[in-house]
Amino acid sequence: MPTAARDIPSPNGFHPGDLARTVSSSFGTLDLSTSPTATFHSPNNSFGGPPRTSAKQLKPFATSDIKVLLLENVNQTGQTILKGQGYQVEAHKSSLPEDQLIEKIRDAHVIGIRSKTKLTANVLKHAKNLIVVGCFCIGTNQVDLKFAAENGIAVFNSPFSNSRSVAELMIGEIICLARQIGDRSNEMHQGSWSKVSNGCWEVRGKTLGIVGYGHVGSQLSVLAEAMGMKVIYYDVVNLMGMGTAGQVPTLEALLNGADFVTLHVPELPETKDLIGEKQISQMRNGAYLLNASRGSVVDIPALIKALQAGKLGGAALDVYPNEPGANGPTFNAELNDFTEDLRKCKNILLTPHIGGSTEEAQSAIGVEVADALVKYVNYGTTIGAVNMPEVSLRNLTQDEPNHVRVVYIHKNVPGVLRKVNEVLGDHNVDKQMTDSRGEVAYLMADISNVNTSEIKNLYQNLEDLGSRIRTRVLY
Ligand SMILES: NC(=O)c1ccc[n+]([C@@H]2O[C@H](COP(=O)([O-])OP(=O)(O)OC[C@H]3O[C@@H](n4cnc5c(N)ncnc54)[C@H](O)[C@@H]3O)[C@@H](O)[C@H]2O)c1
Ligand SMILES: O=C(O)CC[C@@H](O)C(=O)O
């Protein structure tokens, strides 16, 4: 933990506290100070190699003034990293209802969420201090990414730290469905002995059809082949199969050819009800459907009909159109009107969105996302951001005491760089990188020989440009 923050010397009589109020719109009224004792727990060399000399901590604020709101039981590993920076961390076990979220998010500079917290434009427009969102999960469909980018809020996630956990759950469920384990176990819990082999199968030699052959789908492919399954997959992108897995050209071909169909696509307008009545009718009689992607991908009432009619042999669902924000007895008709019918179906495994819920996955995600948040807050690095251009510069070092790093998020329109460089041009620009993504561009520049007294003007001149979305000056 950092100890007391050290004020930046103010040789020209300009009080750092005054500057703090103007340096970054994102930090409101912070003291302008650094925390030299704050430790950054992993190497911060942006290009992966060892730092040339010891890296300089860049923090135009007392780290203890950074307010972090963590929802949905973010793993301790992540909390420890953020607290280790000296940030103020408020952690909640569940998500918050929208009105409470709006109240809490007003003050936060950083928010960490999982899949249940909806960061809509309506919520984000109240988040005047927010500079970054960490999704401690894979999916980012719960965040209005475009609105966030256009308001200078970067969003990070963990692209694959829980993929293996999801793939292993799928393997477990494929075997459980093939052997009707869910039903047998329920019967035994109710005191009933029912030793049957009718409709129970080995998985060896059966065909697994994977829809969405990304991080999860490809892991699953390897595990399934190791059990002697044949694997086919359908993806909108042409991808090389793992082992002997083969891509099929259409979803229909996959549905026609598979005994087990698993879904691993993102939530997108195109994947809404990807599997409905028509697609289920294209599946083999007695086949099984497993969904661990998002609840919107399967038309659940159509699935219920197919199970009731005996068209399908069983199903496993980990995700639902509406999911509760906290644990408790909430999986009922108020949440989704089909719930009671679903619960009555035979050979259906229902799990509460736990595909990625393992100790291994959650602790790895905690580290990965918290690291990305620290690098963004302290250094402006956007590597791994899902809604901003990816920009990074080699670290400033202790040998560069009068350097500042300028981060300028701006509208991607002609003529901006000329104007920005007019502002920066009074100094020596040591290095600069800029990139754009859609309507938003991100510029990072390290400039040398800047007196503390000049920083306010530098900041203000950038703020005054019409293209500005957000300015940060780090040193
Ligand atoms: N249940 C859980 O706990 C859990 C855990 C992790 C991920 N997920 C969900 O699973 C999804 C997939 O995860 P991933 O890490 O494999 O993602 P990924 O981005 O690595 O892979 C997704 C694949 O789907 C493909 N795709 C996109 N649209 C498609 C379409 N219309 N038809 C066919 N393929 C399409 C993409 O090309 C990509 O190859 C995530 O977006 C997330 O929503 C759920
Ligand atoms: O942990 C969660 O809430 C989400 C898990 C999973 O759906 C993901 O998107 O990574």
Coordinates of C-alpha atoms and ligand atoms in Angstrom, one line a residue:
M1 CA 0.0 0.0 0.0
P2 CA 1.3 3.5 -0.7
T3 CA 1.9 5.8 2.1
A4 CA 1.2 9.5 2.1
A5 CA 1.3 11.0 -1.4
R6 CA 4.1 13.5 -2.2
D7 CA 3.2 16.8 -3.7
I8 CA 4.9 17.7 -7.0
P9 CA 7.3 20.5 -6.3
S10 CA 5.9 23.8 -7.5
P11 CA 9.0 26.0 -8.2
N12 CA 7.0 28.8 -9.8
G13 CA 4.6 29.3 -7.0
F14 CA 1.8 27.5 -8.8
H15 CA 0.1 25.3 -6.3
P16 CA -0.3 21.8 -7.5
G17 CA -3.8 21.6 -6.0
D18 CA -4.9 24.3 -8.4
L19 CA -3.6 22.4 -11.3
A20 CA -5.2 19.2 -10.2
R21 CA -8.6 20.8 -10.6
T22 CA -7.8 21.5 -14.2
V23 CA -5.5 18.7 -15.4
S24 CA -8.1 16.1 -16.1
S25 CA -11.8 16.5 -16.3
S26 CA -11.9 12.9 -15.4
F27 CA -10.6 13.3 -11.9
G28 CA -12.7 16.1 -10.6
T29 CA -11.0 17.9 -7.7
L30 CA -8.0 15.7 -6.9
D31 CA -4.8 16.7 -5.2
L32 CA -2.0 16.9 -7.7
S33 CA 0.5 14.6 -6.2
T34 CA 2.3 11.4 -6.9
S35 CA 2.6 8.3 -4.8
P36 CA 6.3 7.3 -5.2
T37 CA 5.9 4.4 -2.9
A38 CA 3.0 2.8 -4.8
T39 CA 4.2 -0.4 -6.2
F40 CA 3.0 -1.6 -9.6
H41 CA 2.9 -5.3 -9.2
S42 CA 3.8 -6.4 -12.7
P43 CA 6.4 -5.0 -15.1
N44 CA 4.9 -2.0 -16.8
N45 CA 7.1 -2.0 -19.9
S46 CA 4.5 -1.7 -22.6
F47 CA 6.5 -3.7 -25.1
G48 CA 7.0 -6.7 -23.0
G49 CA 10.8 -6.6 -22.5
P50 CA 12.6 -5.5 -19.4
P51 CA 12.6 -1.7 -18.7
R52 CA 15.7 0.1 -20.0
T53 CA 16.1 1.8 -16.6
S54 CA 13.8 1.9 -13.7
A55 CA 10.4 3.1 -15.0
K56 CA 8.9 6.3 -13.7
Q57 CA 5.5 6.2 -12.0
L58 CA 3.1 8.4 -13.8
K59 CA 0.3 9.6 -11.7
P60 CA -1.0 13.2 -11.8
F61 CA -3.1 12.5 -8.7
A62 CA -2.9 11.0 -5.3
T63 CA -3.7 7.4 -6.0
S64 CA -5.9 7.3 -2.8
D65 CA -8.2 9.7 -4.6
I66 CA -9.0 7.2 -7.3
K67 CA -12.4 5.7 -6.5
V68 CA -13.0 2.2 -7.7
L69 CA -16.5 0.6 -7.6
L70 CA -16.4 -3.2 -7.9
L71 CA -19.7 -5.1 -8.3
E72 CA -20.6 -8.8 -8.7
N73 CA -18.1 -10.3 -6.4
V74 CA -14.9 -9.5 -8.4
N75 CA -12.2 -11.9 -7.2
Q76 CA -9.9 -11.0 -4.4
T77 CA -6.9 -11.1 -6.7
G78 CA -8.2 -8.1 -8.6
Q79 CA -9.2 -6.3 -5.4
T80 CA -5.7 -6.8 -4.0
I81 CA -4.0 -5.3 -7.1
L82 CA -6.3 -2.2 -7.1
K83 CA -6.0 -1.7 -3.3
G84 CA -2.2 -2.2 -3.7
Q85 CA -2.2 0.9 -5.9
G86 CA -3.7 2.9 -3.1
Y87 CA -7.0 3.4 -4.9
Q88 CA -10.2 3.6 -2.8
V89 CA -12.0 0.3 -3.5
E90 CA -15.6 -0.2 -2.7
A91 CA -16.6 -3.8 -3.4
H92 CA -20.1 -5.3 -3.5
K93 CA -21.1 -9.0 -3.8
S94 CA -23.9 -8.5 -6.3
S95 CA -24.9 -6.1 -9.0
L96 CA -27.0 -3.0 -8.1
P97 CA -30.4 -1.9 -9.3
E98 CA -30.2 0.9 -11.9
D99 CA -31.1 3.7 -9.5
Q100 CA -28.5 2.7 -7.0
L101 CA -26.0 2.1 -9.7
I102 CA -26.5 5.6 -11.0
E103 CA -25.9 7.1 -7.5
K104 CA -22.7 5.1 -7.0
I105 CA -21.3 5.5 -10.5
R106 CA -21.4 9.4 -10.2
D107 CA -18.2 9.4 -8.1
A108 CA -16.4 6.5 -9.5
H109 CA -13.3 6.9 -11.7
V110 CA -13.1 3.1 -12.3
I111 CA -15.9 0.5 -12.3
G112 CA -15.4 -3.3 -12.3
I113 CA -18.4 -5.5 -13.2
R114 CA -19.2 -9.0 -14.5
S115 CA -22.1 -10.0 -16.7
K116 CA -25.1 -8.7 -14.7
T117 CA -24.4 -5.0 -14.5
K118 CA -25.9 -3.1 -17.4
L119 CA -23.8 -0.1 -18.2
T120 CA -26.3 1.5 -20.7
A121 CA -26.0 5.0 -22.1
N122 CA -28.6 6.0 -19.5
V123 CA -26.3 4.9 -16.7
L124 CA -23.1 6.0 -18.2
K125 CA -24.3 9.5 -18.8
H126 CA -24.3 10.0 -15.0
A127 CA -20.7 8.8 -14.7
K128 CA -19.0 12.1 -15.1
N129 CA -15.8 11.0 -13.5
L130 CA -15.5 7.6 -15.0
I131 CA -12.5 6.9 -17.2
V132 CA -12.5 3.2 -17.5
V133 CA -14.7 0.1 -17.1
G134 CA -13.3 -3.4 -16.4
C135 CA -15.4 -6.3 -17.4
F136 CA -14.1 -9.1 -15.2
C137 CA -15.4 -11.7 -17.7
I138 CA -15.3 -12.4 -21.5
G139 CA -18.6 -10.9 -22.6
T140 CA -18.9 -7.1 -23.0
N141 CA -22.5 -7.1 -24.3
Q142 CA -23.7 -5.6 -21.0
V143 CA -21.8 -2.3 -21.8
D144 CA -22.8 0.3 -24.3
L145 CA -19.3 0.2 -25.9
K146 CA -20.0 2.9 -28.5
F147 CA -21.4 5.4 -26.0
A148 CA -18.5 4.7 -23.6
A149 CA -15.9 5.3 -26.4
E150 CA -17.6 8.5 -27.5
N151 CA -17.4 9.8 -24.0
G152 CA -13.8 8.9 -23.4
I153 CA -14.4 5.8 -21.3
A154 CA -12.2 2.8 -22.2
V155 CA -13.5 -0.7 -21.6
F156 CA -11.4 -3.8 -20.9
N157 CA -12.3 -7.5 -20.5
S158 CA -10.5 -10.8 -20.1
P159 CA -10.7 -12.5 -23.5
F160 CA -9.9 -16.1 -22.6
S161 CA -9.2 -16.7 -18.9
N162 CA -12.4 -18.7 -18.4
S163 CA -12.5 -20.4 -21.7
R164 CA -11.2 -23.7 -20.4
S165 CA -13.6 -23.7 -17.5
V166 CA -16.6 -23.3 -19.9
A167 CA -15.2 -26.1 -22.2
E168 CA -14.8 -28.5 -19.2
L169 CA -18.4 -27.7 -18.1
M170 CA -19.6 -28.6 -21.6
I171 CA -17.8 -31.9 -21.5
G172 CA -19.3 -32.8 -18.2
E173 CA -22.8 -31.8 -19.4
I174 CA -22.4 -33.8 -22.7
I175 CA -21.8 -36.9 -20.7
C176 CA -24.5 -36.1 -18.1
L177 CA -27.1 -35.6 -20.9
A178 CA -26.1 -38.8 -22.8
R179 CA -26.5 -40.8 -19.6
Q180 CA -29.5 -38.8 -18.2
I181 CA -27.6 -38.2 -15.0
G182 CA -29.6 -35.1 -14.0
D183 CA -32.8 -37.0 -14.0
R184 CA -31.4 -40.1 -12.2
S185 CA -29.8 -37.9 -9.6
N186 CA -33.1 -36.0 -9.0
E187 CA -35.0 -39.3 -8.7
M188 CA -32.5 -40.6 -6.1
H189 CA -32.8 -37.3 -4.1
Q190 CA -36.5 -38.0 -4.0
G191 CA -35.9 -41.6 -2.8
S192 CA -36.7 -43.3 -6.2
W193 CA -34.4 -46.1 -7.7
S194 CA -34.7 -46.2 -11.5
K195 CA -32.0 -48.3 -13.1
V196 CA -32.4 -47.8 -16.9
S197 CA -30.3 -48.0 -20.0
N198 CA -33.0 -47.0 -22.5
G199 CA -32.0 -43.8 -24.3
C200 CA -28.6 -43.7 -22.5
W201 CA -25.4 -43.6 -24.7
E202 CA -21.7 -43.5 -24.7
V203 CA -20.3 -40.3 -26.3
R204 CA -17.5 -42.1 -28.1
G205 CA -18.1 -42.1 -31.8
K206 CA -20.9 -39.4 -31.6
T207 CA -20.6 -36.1 -33.4
L208 CA -20.3 -32.8 -31.6
G209 CA -21.3 -29.7 -33.5
I210 CA -19.8 -26.5 -32.2
V211 CA -21.4 -23.2 -33.2
G212 CA -18.8 -20.4 -32.7
Y213 CA -15.3 -21.8 -32.9
G214 CA -13.5 -19.1 -30.8
H215 CA -11.7 -19.5 -27.5
V216 CA -14.3 -21.7 -25.9
G217 CA -15.3 -23.6 -29.0
S218 CA -11.8 -24.6 -30.0
Q219 CA -10.9 -25.7 -26.4
L220 CA -14.0 -27.8 -26.3
S221 CA -13.1 -29.3 -29.7
V222 CA -9.8 -30.7 -28.4
L223 CA -11.4 -32.2 -25.3
A224 CA -14.2 -33.8 -27.2
E225 CA -11.8 -35.4 -29.7
A226 CA -9.8 -36.8 -26.8
M227 CA -13.0 -38.7 -25.7
G228 CA -13.4 -40.2 -29.2
M229 CA -16.0 -37.8 -30.5
K230 CA -16.1 -36.5 -34.1
V231 CA -16.1 -32.7 -34.2
I232 CA -17.7 -30.4 -36.7
Y233 CA -18.0 -26.7 -36.3
Y234 CA -19.8 -23.7 -37.9
D235 CA -18.4 -20.1 -37.6
V236 CA -18.9 -17.0 -39.7
V237 CA -15.1 -16.8 -40.1
N238 CA -13.0 -19.4 -41.9
L239 CA -10.9 -21.1 -39.1
M240 CA -8.5 -23.9 -39.0
G241 CA -9.8 -26.9 -37.1
M242 CA -8.0 -28.3 -34.1
G243 CA -7.0 -32.0 -34.6
T244 CA -9.3 -33.5 -37.1
A245 CA -12.3 -31.2 -36.5
G246 CA -13.9 -29.9 -39.7
Q247 CA -15.6 -26.7 -40.5
V248 CA -19.0 -27.0 -42.2
P249 CA -20.3 -24.3 -44.5
T250 CA -23.7 -23.6 -43.0
L251 CA -25.5 -23.7 -39.6
E252 CA -28.0 -26.1 -41.2
A253 CA -25.2 -28.5 -42.2
L254 CA -24.0 -28.5 -38.6
L255 CA -27.5 -29.0 -37.2
N256 CA -28.2 -31.9 -39.6
G257 CA -24.9 -33.6 -38.8
A258 CA -24.5 -33.4 -35.0
D259 CA -25.7 -35.5 -32.1
F260 CA -24.7 -32.7 -29.6
V261 CA -24.9 -29.0 -30.6
T262 CA -23.1 -26.5 -28.3
L263 CA -23.3 -22.7 -28.7
H264 CA -20.4 -20.4 -28.2
V265 CA -21.2 -17.2 -30.1
P266 CA -21.2 -13.7 -28.7
E267 CA -24.5 -11.8 -28.1
L268 CA -25.1 -9.8 -31.2
P269 CA -28.2 -8.7 -33.2
E270 CA -27.3 -11.6 -35.7
T271 CA -27.1 -14.2 -32.9
K272 CA -30.5 -13.4 -31.4
D273 CA -32.7 -16.5 -31.5
L274 CA -30.0 -18.1 -33.6
I275 CA -31.6 -21.4 -32.6
G276 CA -35.4 -21.2 -32.9
E277 CA -38.1 -23.6 -34.0
K278 CA -36.8 -23.9 -37.6
Q279 CA -33.2 -24.6 -36.5
I280 CA -34.4 -27.1 -33.9
S281 CA -36.4 -28.9 -36.6
Q282 CA -33.1 -29.2 -38.6
M283 CA -31.4 -31.1 -35.7
R284 CA -31.3 -34.8 -35.6
N285 CA -34.1 -36.6 -33.7
G286 CA -33.0 -37.3 -30.2
A287 CA -30.0 -34.8 -30.4
Y288 CA -29.0 -32.6 -27.5
L289 CA -28.7 -28.8 -27.4
L290 CA -26.3 -27.0 -25.0
N291 CA -26.1 -23.2 -24.6
A292 CA -23.4 -21.5 -22.5
S293 CA -23.1 -18.4 -24.6
R294 CA -25.9 -15.8 -23.9
G295 CA -29.6 -16.3 -23.1
S296 CA -30.7 -14.4 -26.2
V297 CA -29.2 -17.0 -28.5
V298 CA -31.8 -19.7 -28.0
D299 CA -35.6 -19.3 -28.3
I300 CA -36.3 -21.1 -25.1
P301 CA -40.1 -21.6 -25.6
A302 CA -39.2 -23.3 -28.9
L303 CA -36.7 -25.5 -27.1
I304 CA -39.3 -26.4 -24.4
K305 CA -41.8 -27.5 -27.2
A306 CA -39.1 -29.6 -28.8
L307 CA -38.3 -31.3 -25.5
Q308 CA -42.0 -31.9 -24.7
A309 CA -42.5 -33.4 -28.2
G310 CA -39.5 -35.7 -27.8
K311 CA -37.8 -34.2 -30.8
L312 CA -34.7 -33.5 -28.7
G313 CA -33.1 -36.0 -26.2
G314 CA -32.2 -33.3 -23.7
A315 CA -30.6 -29.9 -23.2
A316 CA -28.3 -27.9 -21.0
L317 CA -28.7 -24.2 -20.3
D318 CA -26.3 -22.0 -18.4
V319 CA -27.6 -18.6 -19.6
Y320 CA -31.1 -17.1 -19.8
P321 CA -32.7 -14.0 -21.4
N322 CA -33.2 -12.5 -17.9
E323 CA -30.8 -13.4 -15.1
P324 CA -31.0 -12.2 -11.4
G325 CA -28.5 -9.7 -10.1
A326 CA -27.8 -11.7 -6.9
N327 CA -28.0 -15.2 -5.6
G328 CA -31.3 -16.3 -4.0
P329 CA -34.7 -17.9 -4.8
T330 CA -35.3 -15.8 -7.9
F331 CA -35.3 -18.3 -10.8
N332 CA -39.1 -18.1 -11.3
A333 CA -41.8 -17.0 -13.7
E334 CA -41.3 -13.3 -12.6
L335 CA -37.8 -13.5 -14.1
N336 CA -38.7 -15.4 -17.3
D337 CA -42.3 -16.4 -18.0
F338 CA -41.2 -19.8 -19.4
T339 CA -39.4 -20.8 -16.2
E340 CA -42.0 -23.2 -14.8
D341 CA -42.4 -25.1 -18.1
L342 CA -38.6 -25.3 -18.4
R343 CA -38.2 -26.8 -14.9
K344 CA -40.6 -29.5 -15.7
C345 CA -38.8 -30.8 -18.8
K346 CA -37.0 -34.1 -18.7
N347 CA -33.3 -34.5 -19.1
I348 CA -32.5 -30.8 -18.9
L349 CA -29.6 -29.4 -17.0
L350 CA -30.1 -25.9 -15.7
T351 CA -27.1 -24.0 -14.2
P352 CA -26.9 -20.4 -13.0
H353 CA -24.4 -18.9 -15.5
I354 CA -21.5 -20.7 -13.9
G355 CA -19.6 -21.6 -17.1
G356 CA -16.6 -19.5 -16.1
S357 CA -17.1 -19.8 -12.3
T358 CA -14.0 -21.7 -11.2
E359 CA -11.3 -20.6 -8.7
E360 CA -8.8 -20.8 -11.5
A361 CA -10.7 -18.7 -14.0
Q362 CA -11.9 -16.1 -11.5
S363 CA -8.4 -15.5 -10.0
A364 CA -6.8 -15.3 -13.4
I365 CA -9.5 -12.8 -14.6
G366 CA -9.0 -10.7 -11.4
V367 CA -5.3 -10.3 -12.1
E368 CA -5.7 -9.7 -15.9
V369 CA -8.4 -7.1 -15.7
A370 CA -7.0 -5.3 -12.7
D371 CA -3.6 -5.1 -14.4
A372 CA -5.2 -3.5 -17.5
L373 CA -7.1 -1.0 -15.3
V374 CA -3.9 0.1 -13.5
K375 CA -2.0 0.4 -16.7
Y376 CA -4.8 2.6 -18.1
V377 CA -5.3 4.8 -15.1
N378 CA -1.6 5.3 -14.3
Y379 CA -0.1 5.2 -17.8
G380 CA -2.9 5.7 -20.3
T381 CA -2.1 2.3 -22.0
T382 CA -5.1 1.0 -24.0
I383 CA -3.6 -2.4 -25.0
G384 CA -6.5 -4.9 -24.8
A385 CA -9.3 -2.3 -24.8
V386 CA -12.4 -3.5 -26.6
N387 CA -13.8 -0.1 -27.6
M388 CA -10.7 2.1 -28.1
P389 CA -7.7 2.0 -30.4
E390 CA -4.9 0.1 -28.8
V391 CA -2.1 2.6 -28.0
S392 CA 1.0 2.2 -25.9
L393 CA 4.4 3.9 -25.5
R394 CA 7.6 2.8 -24.0
N395 CA 7.8 3.8 -20.3
L396 CA 9.2 7.1 -19.2
T397 CA 12.1 6.5 -16.9
Q398 CA 13.5 8.1 -13.8
D399 CA 16.1 9.8 -16.1
E400 CA 13.3 11.8 -17.7
P401 CA 12.1 13.9 -14.7
N402 CA 10.6 16.8 -16.7
H403 CA 8.7 14.7 -19.2
V404 CA 4.9 14.5 -19.3
R405 CA 2.7 12.1 -21.0
V406 CA -0.3 13.6 -22.9
V407 CA -3.3 11.4 -23.5
Y408 CA -5.8 13.0 -25.8
I409 CA -9.0 11.2 -26.8
H410 CA -10.7 13.0 -29.6
K411 CA -13.2 12.8 -32.4
N412 CA -11.8 11.1 -35.5
V413 CA -12.1 14.1 -37.8
P414 CA -9.7 15.8 -40.2
G415 CA -7.2 18.4 -39.0
V416 CA -7.0 17.4 -35.3
L417 CA -3.4 16.2 -35.4
R418 CA -2.2 19.5 -36.9
K419 CA -3.9 21.4 -34.1
V420 CA -2.7 19.1 -31.3
N421 CA 0.9 19.3 -32.6
E422 CA 0.7 23.1 -32.7
V423 CA -0.1 22.8 -28.9
L424 CA 2.6 20.2 -28.3
G425 CA 5.0 21.9 -30.7
D426 CA 6.3 24.4 -28.1
H427 CA 8.0 21.4 -26.4
N428 CA 10.1 18.6 -27.7
V429 CA 7.8 15.6 -28.6
D430 CA 10.0 12.6 -27.8
K431 CA 7.5 10.0 -29.0
Q432 CA 4.0 9.9 -30.1
M433 CA 1.5 7.3 -31.2
T434 CA -2.0 7.8 -32.5
D435 CA -4.7 5.4 -33.7
S436 CA -8.4 5.5 -34.4
R437 CA -11.3 3.2 -34.1
G438 CA -14.5 4.3 -35.7
E439 CA -15.4 7.8 -34.6
V440 CA -12.9 8.0 -31.8
A441 CA -9.1 8.5 -31.9
Y442 CA -6.5 8.1 -29.2
L443 CA -3.3 10.0 -29.1
M444 CA -0.5 9.5 -26.7
A445 CA 2.7 11.6 -26.6
D446 CA 5.6 11.9 -24.3
I447 CA 7.1 15.4 -24.3
S448 CA 10.2 16.7 -22.6
N449 CA 11.4 19.7 -20.7
V450 CA 8.0 20.7 -19.4
N451 CA 8.0 22.9 -16.4
T452 CA 5.2 22.2 -13.9
S453 CA 4.0 25.8 -14.5
E454 CA 3.4 25.0 -18.2
I455 CA 1.3 22.0 -17.6
K456 CA -1.9 23.9 -16.9
N457 CA -1.7 25.8 -20.2
L458 CA -0.8 22.6 -22.1
Y459 CA -3.8 20.9 -20.7
Q460 CA -6.1 23.9 -21.2
N461 CA -5.0 24.4 -24.8
L462 CA -5.9 20.8 -25.6
E463 CA -9.2 21.0 -23.8
D464 CA -10.1 24.1 -25.8
L465 CA -9.8 22.2 -29.2
G466 CA -13.3 21.4 -30.6
S467 CA -12.4 17.8 -31.2
R468 CA -11.7 17.0 -27.6
I469 CA -13.4 14.1 -25.9
R470 CA -11.0 13.8 -22.9
T471 CA -7.6 15.1 -22.0
R472 CA -5.2 13.6 -19.4
V473 CA -1.8 14.8 -18.6
L474 CA 0.3 12.3 -16.7
Y475 CA 3.8 12.9 -15.2
Ligands
LIG1 N1 -21.4 -19.3 -19.6 C1 -20.4 -18.6 -19.3 O1 -20.1 -18.4 -18.1 C2 -19.5 -18.0 -20.4 C3 -18.2 -17.9 -20.2 C4 -17.4 -17.3 -21.2 C5 -18.0 -16.9 -22.4 N2 -19.3 -17.0 -22.5 C6 -20.0 -16.5 -23.7 O2 -19.5 -17.3 -24.8 C7 -19.3 -16.5 -25.9 C8 -18.1 -17.1 -26.7 O3 -16.9 -17.0 -26.0 P1 -15.5 -17.1 -26.7 O4 -14.5 -16.7 -25.7 O5 -15.4 -18.4 -27.3 O6 -15.7 -16.0 -27.8 P2 -14.8 -15.8 -29.1 O7 -15.0 -14.4 -29.4 O8 -13.4 -16.3 -28.8 O9 -15.5 -16.7 -30.1 C9 -16.8 -16.5 -30.7 C10 -16.8 -17.1 -32.0 O10 -18.1 -17.0 -32.5 C11 -18.1 -16.7 -33.9 N3 -19.3 -16.1 -34.3 C12 -19.8 -14.8 -34.2 N4 -21.0 -14.7 -34.7 C13 -21.4 -15.9 -35.2 C14 -22.5 -16.4 -35.8 N5 -23.6 -15.6 -36.1 N6 -22.5 -17.7 -36.2 C15 -21.4 -18.5 -36.0 N7 -20.3 -18.1 -35.4 C16 -20.3 -16.8 -35.0 C17 -16.9 -15.7 -34.0 O11 -16.4 -15.6 -35.3 C18 -15.9 -16.4 -33.0 O12 -15.1 -17.3 -33.7 C19 -18.9 -15.1 -25.3 O13 -19.2 -14.0 -26.1 C20 -19.7 -15.0 -24.0 O14 -20.9 -14.4 -24.3 C21 -20.1 -17.5 -21.5
LIG2 O1 -18.7 -14.2 -14.6 C1 -19.7 -13.7 -15.3 O2 -20.6 -13.1 -14.7 C2 -19.8 -13.9 -16.8 C3 -19.2 -15.2 -17.3 C4 -19.2 -15.3 -18.8 O3 -20.5 -15.2 -19.3 C5 -18.3 -14.3 -19.5 O4 -18.8 -13.5 -20.3 O5 -17.1 -14.4 -19.2

